[in-house]
mmCIF file of C-alpha atoms in Angstrom:
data_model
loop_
_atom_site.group_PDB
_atom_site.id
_atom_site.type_symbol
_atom_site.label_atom_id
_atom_site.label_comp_id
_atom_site.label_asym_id
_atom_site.label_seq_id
_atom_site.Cartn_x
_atom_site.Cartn_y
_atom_site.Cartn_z
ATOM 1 C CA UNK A 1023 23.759 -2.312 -11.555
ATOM 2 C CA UNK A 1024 23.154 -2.024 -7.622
ATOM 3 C CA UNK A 1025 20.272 -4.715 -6.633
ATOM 4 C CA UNK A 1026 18.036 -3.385 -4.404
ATOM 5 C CA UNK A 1027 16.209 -4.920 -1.541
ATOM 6 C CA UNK A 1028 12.414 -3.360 -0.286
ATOM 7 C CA UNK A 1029 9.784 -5.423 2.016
ATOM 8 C CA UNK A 1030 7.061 -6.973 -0.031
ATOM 9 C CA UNK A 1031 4.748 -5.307 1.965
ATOM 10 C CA UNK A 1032 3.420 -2.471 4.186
ATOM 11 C CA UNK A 1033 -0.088 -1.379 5.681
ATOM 12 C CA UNK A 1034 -0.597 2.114 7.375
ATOM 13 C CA UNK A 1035 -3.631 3.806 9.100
ATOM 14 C CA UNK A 1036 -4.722 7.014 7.197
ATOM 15 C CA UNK A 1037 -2.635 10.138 8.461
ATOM 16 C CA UNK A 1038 0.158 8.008 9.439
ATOM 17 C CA UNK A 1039 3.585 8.520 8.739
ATOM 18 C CA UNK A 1040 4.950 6.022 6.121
ATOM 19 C CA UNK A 1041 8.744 4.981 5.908
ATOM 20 C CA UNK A 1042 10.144 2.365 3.290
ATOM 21 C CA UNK A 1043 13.509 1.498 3.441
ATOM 22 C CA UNK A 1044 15.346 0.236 0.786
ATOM 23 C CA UNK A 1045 18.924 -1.904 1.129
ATOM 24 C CA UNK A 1046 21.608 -1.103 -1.773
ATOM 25 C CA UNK A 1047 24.646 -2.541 -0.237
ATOM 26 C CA UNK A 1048 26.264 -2.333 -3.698
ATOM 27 C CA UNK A 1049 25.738 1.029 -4.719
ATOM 28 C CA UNK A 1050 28.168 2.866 -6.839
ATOM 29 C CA UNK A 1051 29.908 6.079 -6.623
ATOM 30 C CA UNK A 1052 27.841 7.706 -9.566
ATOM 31 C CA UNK A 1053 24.568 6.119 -8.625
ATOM 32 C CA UNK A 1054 21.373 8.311 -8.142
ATOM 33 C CA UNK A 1055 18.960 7.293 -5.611
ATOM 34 C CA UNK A 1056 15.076 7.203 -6.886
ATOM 35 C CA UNK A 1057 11.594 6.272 -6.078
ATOM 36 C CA UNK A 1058 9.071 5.699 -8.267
ATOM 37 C CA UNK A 1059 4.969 5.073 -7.379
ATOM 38 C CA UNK A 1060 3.011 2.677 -9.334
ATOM 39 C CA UNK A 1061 -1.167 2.155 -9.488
ATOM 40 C CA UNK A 1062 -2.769 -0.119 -10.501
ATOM 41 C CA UNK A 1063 -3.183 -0.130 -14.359
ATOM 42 C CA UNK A 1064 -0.706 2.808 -14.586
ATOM 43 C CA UNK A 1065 2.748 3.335 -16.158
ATOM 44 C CA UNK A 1066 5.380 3.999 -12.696
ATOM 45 C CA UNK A 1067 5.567 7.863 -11.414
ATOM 46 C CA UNK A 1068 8.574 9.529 -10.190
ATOM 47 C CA UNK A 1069 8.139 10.174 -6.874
ATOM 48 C CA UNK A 1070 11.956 11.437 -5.889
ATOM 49 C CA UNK A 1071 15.934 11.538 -6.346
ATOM 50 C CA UNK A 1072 18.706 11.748 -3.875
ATOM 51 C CA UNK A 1073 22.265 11.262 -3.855
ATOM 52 C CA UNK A 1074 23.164 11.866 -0.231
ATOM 53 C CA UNK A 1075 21.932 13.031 3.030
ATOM 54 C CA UNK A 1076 18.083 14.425 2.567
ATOM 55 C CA UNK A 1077 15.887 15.667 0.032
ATOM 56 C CA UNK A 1078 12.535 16.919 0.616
ATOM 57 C CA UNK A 1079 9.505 17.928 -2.209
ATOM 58 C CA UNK A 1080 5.920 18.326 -2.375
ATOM 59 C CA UNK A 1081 5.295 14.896 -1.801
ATOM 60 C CA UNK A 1082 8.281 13.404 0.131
ATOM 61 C CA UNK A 1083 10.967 13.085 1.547
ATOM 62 C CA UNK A 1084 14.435 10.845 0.955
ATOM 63 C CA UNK A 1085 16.878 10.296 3.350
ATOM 64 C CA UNK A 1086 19.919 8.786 2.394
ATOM 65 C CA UNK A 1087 22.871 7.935 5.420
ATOM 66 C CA UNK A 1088 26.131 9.018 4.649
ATOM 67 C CA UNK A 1089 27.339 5.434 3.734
ATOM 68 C CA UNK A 1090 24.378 5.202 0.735
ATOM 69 C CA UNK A 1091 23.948 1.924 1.281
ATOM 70 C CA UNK A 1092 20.376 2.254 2.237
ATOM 71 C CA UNK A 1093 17.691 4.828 1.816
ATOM 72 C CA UNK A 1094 14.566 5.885 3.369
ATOM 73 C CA UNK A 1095 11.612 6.898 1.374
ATOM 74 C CA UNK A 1096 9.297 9.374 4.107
ATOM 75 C CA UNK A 1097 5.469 9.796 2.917
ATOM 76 C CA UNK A 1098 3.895 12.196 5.852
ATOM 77 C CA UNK A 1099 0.214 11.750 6.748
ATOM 78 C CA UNK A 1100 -1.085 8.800 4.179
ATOM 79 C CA UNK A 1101 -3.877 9.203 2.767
ATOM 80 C CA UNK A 1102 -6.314 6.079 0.750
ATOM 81 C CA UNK A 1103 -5.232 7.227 -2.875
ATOM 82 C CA UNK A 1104 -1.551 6.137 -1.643
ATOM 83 C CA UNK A 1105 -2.561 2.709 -1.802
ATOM 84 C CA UNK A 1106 0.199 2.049 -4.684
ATOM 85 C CA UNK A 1107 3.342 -0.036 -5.365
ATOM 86 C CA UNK A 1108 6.779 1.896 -4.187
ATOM 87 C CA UNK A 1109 9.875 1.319 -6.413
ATOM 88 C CA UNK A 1110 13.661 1.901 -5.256
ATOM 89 C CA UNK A 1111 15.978 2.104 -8.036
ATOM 90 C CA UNK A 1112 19.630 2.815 -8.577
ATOM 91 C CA UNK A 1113 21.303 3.864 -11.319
ATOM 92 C CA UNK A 1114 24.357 5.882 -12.872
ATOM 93 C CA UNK A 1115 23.797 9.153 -13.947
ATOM 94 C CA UNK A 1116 25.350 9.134 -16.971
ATOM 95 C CA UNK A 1117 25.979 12.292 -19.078
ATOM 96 C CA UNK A 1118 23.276 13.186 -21.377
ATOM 97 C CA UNK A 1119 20.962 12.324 -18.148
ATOM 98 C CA UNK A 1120 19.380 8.788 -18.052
ATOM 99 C CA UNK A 1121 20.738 5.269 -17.979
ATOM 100 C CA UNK A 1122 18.906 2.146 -17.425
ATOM 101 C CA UNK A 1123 17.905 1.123 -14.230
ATOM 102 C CA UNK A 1124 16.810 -2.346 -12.908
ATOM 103 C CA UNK A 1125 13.549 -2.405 -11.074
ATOM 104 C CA UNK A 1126 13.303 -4.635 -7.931
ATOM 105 C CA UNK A 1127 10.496 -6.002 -6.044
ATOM 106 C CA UNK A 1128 8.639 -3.112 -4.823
ATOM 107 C CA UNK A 1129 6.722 -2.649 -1.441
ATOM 108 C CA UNK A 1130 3.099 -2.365 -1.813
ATOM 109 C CA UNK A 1131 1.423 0.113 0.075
ATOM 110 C CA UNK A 1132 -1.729 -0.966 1.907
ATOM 111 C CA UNK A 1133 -3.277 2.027 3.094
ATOM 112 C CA UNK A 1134 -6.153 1.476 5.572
ATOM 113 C CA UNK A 1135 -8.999 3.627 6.828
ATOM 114 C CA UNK B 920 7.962 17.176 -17.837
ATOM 115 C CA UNK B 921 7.507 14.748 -20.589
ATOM 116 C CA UNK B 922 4.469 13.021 -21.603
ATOM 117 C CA UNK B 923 4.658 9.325 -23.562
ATOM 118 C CA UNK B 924 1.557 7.747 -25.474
ATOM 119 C CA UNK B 925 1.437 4.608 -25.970
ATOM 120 C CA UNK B 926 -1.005 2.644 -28.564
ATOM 121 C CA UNK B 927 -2.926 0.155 -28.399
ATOM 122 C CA UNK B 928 -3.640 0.330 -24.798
ATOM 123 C CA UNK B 929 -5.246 -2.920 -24.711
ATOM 124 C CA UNK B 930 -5.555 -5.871 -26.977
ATOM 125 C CA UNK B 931 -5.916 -9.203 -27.113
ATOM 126 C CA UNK B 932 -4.598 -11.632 -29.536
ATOM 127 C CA UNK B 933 -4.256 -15.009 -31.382
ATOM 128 C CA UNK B 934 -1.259 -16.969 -30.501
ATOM 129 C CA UNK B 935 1.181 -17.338 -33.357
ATOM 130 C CA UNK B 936 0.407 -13.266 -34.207
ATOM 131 C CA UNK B 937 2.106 -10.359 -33.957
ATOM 132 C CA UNK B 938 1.232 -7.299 -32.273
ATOM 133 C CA UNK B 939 3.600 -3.806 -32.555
ATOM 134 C CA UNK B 940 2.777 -1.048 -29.703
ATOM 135 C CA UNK B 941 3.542 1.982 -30.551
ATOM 136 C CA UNK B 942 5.203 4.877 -28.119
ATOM 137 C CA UNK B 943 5.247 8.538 -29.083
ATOM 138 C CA UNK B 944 6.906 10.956 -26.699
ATOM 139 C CA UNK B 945 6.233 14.742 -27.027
ATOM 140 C CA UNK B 946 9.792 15.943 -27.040
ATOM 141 C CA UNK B 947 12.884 14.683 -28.224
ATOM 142 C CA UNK B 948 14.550 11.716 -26.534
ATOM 143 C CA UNK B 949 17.928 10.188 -26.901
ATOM 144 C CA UNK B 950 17.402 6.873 -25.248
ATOM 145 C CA UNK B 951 14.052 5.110 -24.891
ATOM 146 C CA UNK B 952 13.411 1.725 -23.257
ATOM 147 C CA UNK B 953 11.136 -1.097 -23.002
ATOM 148 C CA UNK B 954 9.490 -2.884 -20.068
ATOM 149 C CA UNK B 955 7.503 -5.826 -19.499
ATOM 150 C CA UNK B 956 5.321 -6.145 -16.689
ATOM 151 C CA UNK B 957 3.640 -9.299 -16.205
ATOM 152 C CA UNK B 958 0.903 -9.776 -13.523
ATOM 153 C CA UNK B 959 1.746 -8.868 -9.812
ATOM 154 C CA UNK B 960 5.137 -8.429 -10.333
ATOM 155 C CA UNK B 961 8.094 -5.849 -11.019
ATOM 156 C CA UNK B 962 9.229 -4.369 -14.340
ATOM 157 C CA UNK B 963 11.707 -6.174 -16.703
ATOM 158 C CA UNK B 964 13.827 -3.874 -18.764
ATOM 159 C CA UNK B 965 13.530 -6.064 -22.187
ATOM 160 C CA UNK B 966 15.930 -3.425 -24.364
ATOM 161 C CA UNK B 967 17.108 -0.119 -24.799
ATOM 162 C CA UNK B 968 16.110 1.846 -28.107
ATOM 163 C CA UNK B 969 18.712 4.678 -29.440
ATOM 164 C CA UNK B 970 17.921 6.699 -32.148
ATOM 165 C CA UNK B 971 19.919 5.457 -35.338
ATOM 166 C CA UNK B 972 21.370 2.319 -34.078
ATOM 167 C CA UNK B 973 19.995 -0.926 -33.853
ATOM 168 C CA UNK B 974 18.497 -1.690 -29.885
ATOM 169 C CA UNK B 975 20.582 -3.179 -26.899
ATOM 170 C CA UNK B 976 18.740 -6.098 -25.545
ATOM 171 C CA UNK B 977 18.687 -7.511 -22.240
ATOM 172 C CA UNK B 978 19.844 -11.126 -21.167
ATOM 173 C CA UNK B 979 16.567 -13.206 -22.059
ATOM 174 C CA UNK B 980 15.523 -11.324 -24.863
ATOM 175 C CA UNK B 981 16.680 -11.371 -28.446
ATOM 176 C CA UNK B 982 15.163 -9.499 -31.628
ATOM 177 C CA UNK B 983 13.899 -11.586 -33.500
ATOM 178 C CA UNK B 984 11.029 -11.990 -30.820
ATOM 179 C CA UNK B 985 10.550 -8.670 -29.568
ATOM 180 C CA UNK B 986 11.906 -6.762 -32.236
ATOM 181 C CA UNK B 987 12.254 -2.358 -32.349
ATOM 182 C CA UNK B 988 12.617 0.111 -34.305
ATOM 183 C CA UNK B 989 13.656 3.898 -33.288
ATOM 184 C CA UNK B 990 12.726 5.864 -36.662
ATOM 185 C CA UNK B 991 13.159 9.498 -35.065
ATOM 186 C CA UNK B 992 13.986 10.973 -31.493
ATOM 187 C CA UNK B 993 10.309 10.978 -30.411
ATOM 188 C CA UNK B 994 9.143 7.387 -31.612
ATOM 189 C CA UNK B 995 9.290 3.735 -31.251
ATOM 190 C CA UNK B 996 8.005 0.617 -31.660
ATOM 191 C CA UNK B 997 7.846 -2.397 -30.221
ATOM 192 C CA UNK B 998 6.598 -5.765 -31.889
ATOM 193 C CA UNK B 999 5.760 -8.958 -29.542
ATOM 194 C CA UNK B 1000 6.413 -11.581 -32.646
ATOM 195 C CA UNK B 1001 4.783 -15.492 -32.448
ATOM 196 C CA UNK B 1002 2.963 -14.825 -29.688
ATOM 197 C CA UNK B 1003 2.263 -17.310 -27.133
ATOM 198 C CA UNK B 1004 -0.413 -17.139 -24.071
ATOM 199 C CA UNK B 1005 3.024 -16.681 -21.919
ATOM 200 C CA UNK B 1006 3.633 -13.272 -23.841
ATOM 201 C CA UNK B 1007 0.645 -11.854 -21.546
ATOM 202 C CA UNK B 1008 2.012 -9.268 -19.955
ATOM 203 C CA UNK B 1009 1.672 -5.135 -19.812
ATOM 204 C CA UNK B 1010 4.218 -3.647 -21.912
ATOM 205 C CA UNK B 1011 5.446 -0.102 -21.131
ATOM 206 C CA UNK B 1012 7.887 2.652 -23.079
ATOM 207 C CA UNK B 1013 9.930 4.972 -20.806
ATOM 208 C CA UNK B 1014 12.121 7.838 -21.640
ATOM 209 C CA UNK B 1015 14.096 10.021 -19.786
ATOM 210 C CA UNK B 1016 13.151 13.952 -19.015
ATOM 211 C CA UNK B 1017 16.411 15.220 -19.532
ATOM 212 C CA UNK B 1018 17.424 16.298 -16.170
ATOM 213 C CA UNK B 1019 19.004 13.014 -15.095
ATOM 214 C CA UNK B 1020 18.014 9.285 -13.902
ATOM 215 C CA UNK B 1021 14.377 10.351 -14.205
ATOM 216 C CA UNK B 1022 12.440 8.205 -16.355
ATOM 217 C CA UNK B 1023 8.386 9.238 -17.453
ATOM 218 C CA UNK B 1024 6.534 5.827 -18.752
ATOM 219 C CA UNK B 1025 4.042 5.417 -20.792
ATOM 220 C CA UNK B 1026 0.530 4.072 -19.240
ATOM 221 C CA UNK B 1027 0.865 0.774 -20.719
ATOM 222 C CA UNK B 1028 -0.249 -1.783 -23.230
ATOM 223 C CA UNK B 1029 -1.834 -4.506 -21.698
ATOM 224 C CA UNK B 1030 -1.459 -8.017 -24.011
ATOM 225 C CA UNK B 1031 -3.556 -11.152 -23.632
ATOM 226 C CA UNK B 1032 -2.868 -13.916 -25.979
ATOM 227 C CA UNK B 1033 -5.327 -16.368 -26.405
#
């Protein structure tokens, strides 16, 4: 299983623009790209899931250079309830969907006022 | 999407006990796996449950302390056996949703052993 490598920590004004990179140097062929959020007291959230170049939802956005061996997890305009733990993972995408995946360090999100 | 319940949420316990969490998912799962979380830090897959066989455990972890049982696609358990005050830790059930490397986990049980 890839590693993964994420700073230990981040802080970011409200309405800010918040980027977390995450190093995979190792990262397989059939490895999937995803980012899960964590609170306090709370089982992790999905947040998103690339594979390659960008991927955008409600929440987020994912960019992924064309080498995969890092990605770049985009939250636009932070806001206080982001205050959370951020989770890179990668794993094979196996079929029948979901393999296990190895969680590393996580970067946790300081979001100040 | 998927949604996991897991039971007891809390507890706390005498060392040398035994304490099974419970995880019931509301649709049926092939795979489901359990974490550890201890304080301040990252998630530790401890072993993957599949329906009908008996559980893959990670390096570090071996059955007869944390051993599971997967009686049907949409349940599992998961006993913490002898406990010891180092068995403190939040335990957590994940299963896939079926559309790939997504995982939904369950909010927790959160163990103290005193």
């Amino acid at each position: 299983l890839a590693k993964t490598t994420q700073p230990i920590s981040m802080d970011s004004y409200e309405g800010q623009e918040v980027n977390i990179t995450c190093s995979h140097n190792n990262i397989a062929t059939n490895d999937y790209i995803t980012w899960y959020q964590q609170f306090p007291s709370q089982g992790p959230r999905f947040i998103i899931q690339g594979y390659k170049t960008k991927v955008t939802n409600e929440v987020a956005s994912l960019f992924i250079p064309a080498d995969r061996k890092s990605s770049t997890l985009s939250l636009p305009r932070v806001s206080l309830s982001d205050t959370a733990v951020y989770y890179c993972l990668v794993g094979d995408m196996k079929p029948g969907g979901y393999q296990k995946v190895t969680f590393g360090t996580g970067t946790k999100l300081q979001v100040i006022p | 999407s998927a949604v996991i319940s897991q039971k007891p949420s809390r507890d706390i316990c005498q060392r040398g006990t035994s304490l099974t969490i419970q995880c019931q998912v509301d649709s049926q799962v092939t795979m489901m796996f359990w974490y550890r979380q201890q304080p301040g830090q990252s998630l530790t897959l401890i072993a993957t449950a599949n329906q009908g066989s008996e559980a893959t455990y990670e390096s570090g972890f071996v059955i007869d302390k944390f051993p599971i049982s997967r009686p049907n696609l949409t349940f599992s358990t998961l006993t913490v056996s002898n406990m010891s005050p180092e068995d403190s830790s939040i335990y957590l059930c994940s299963a896939p949703t079926g559309r790939g490397t997504e995982a939904f986990f369950g909010q927790g049980t959160r163990l103290t052993v005193v």
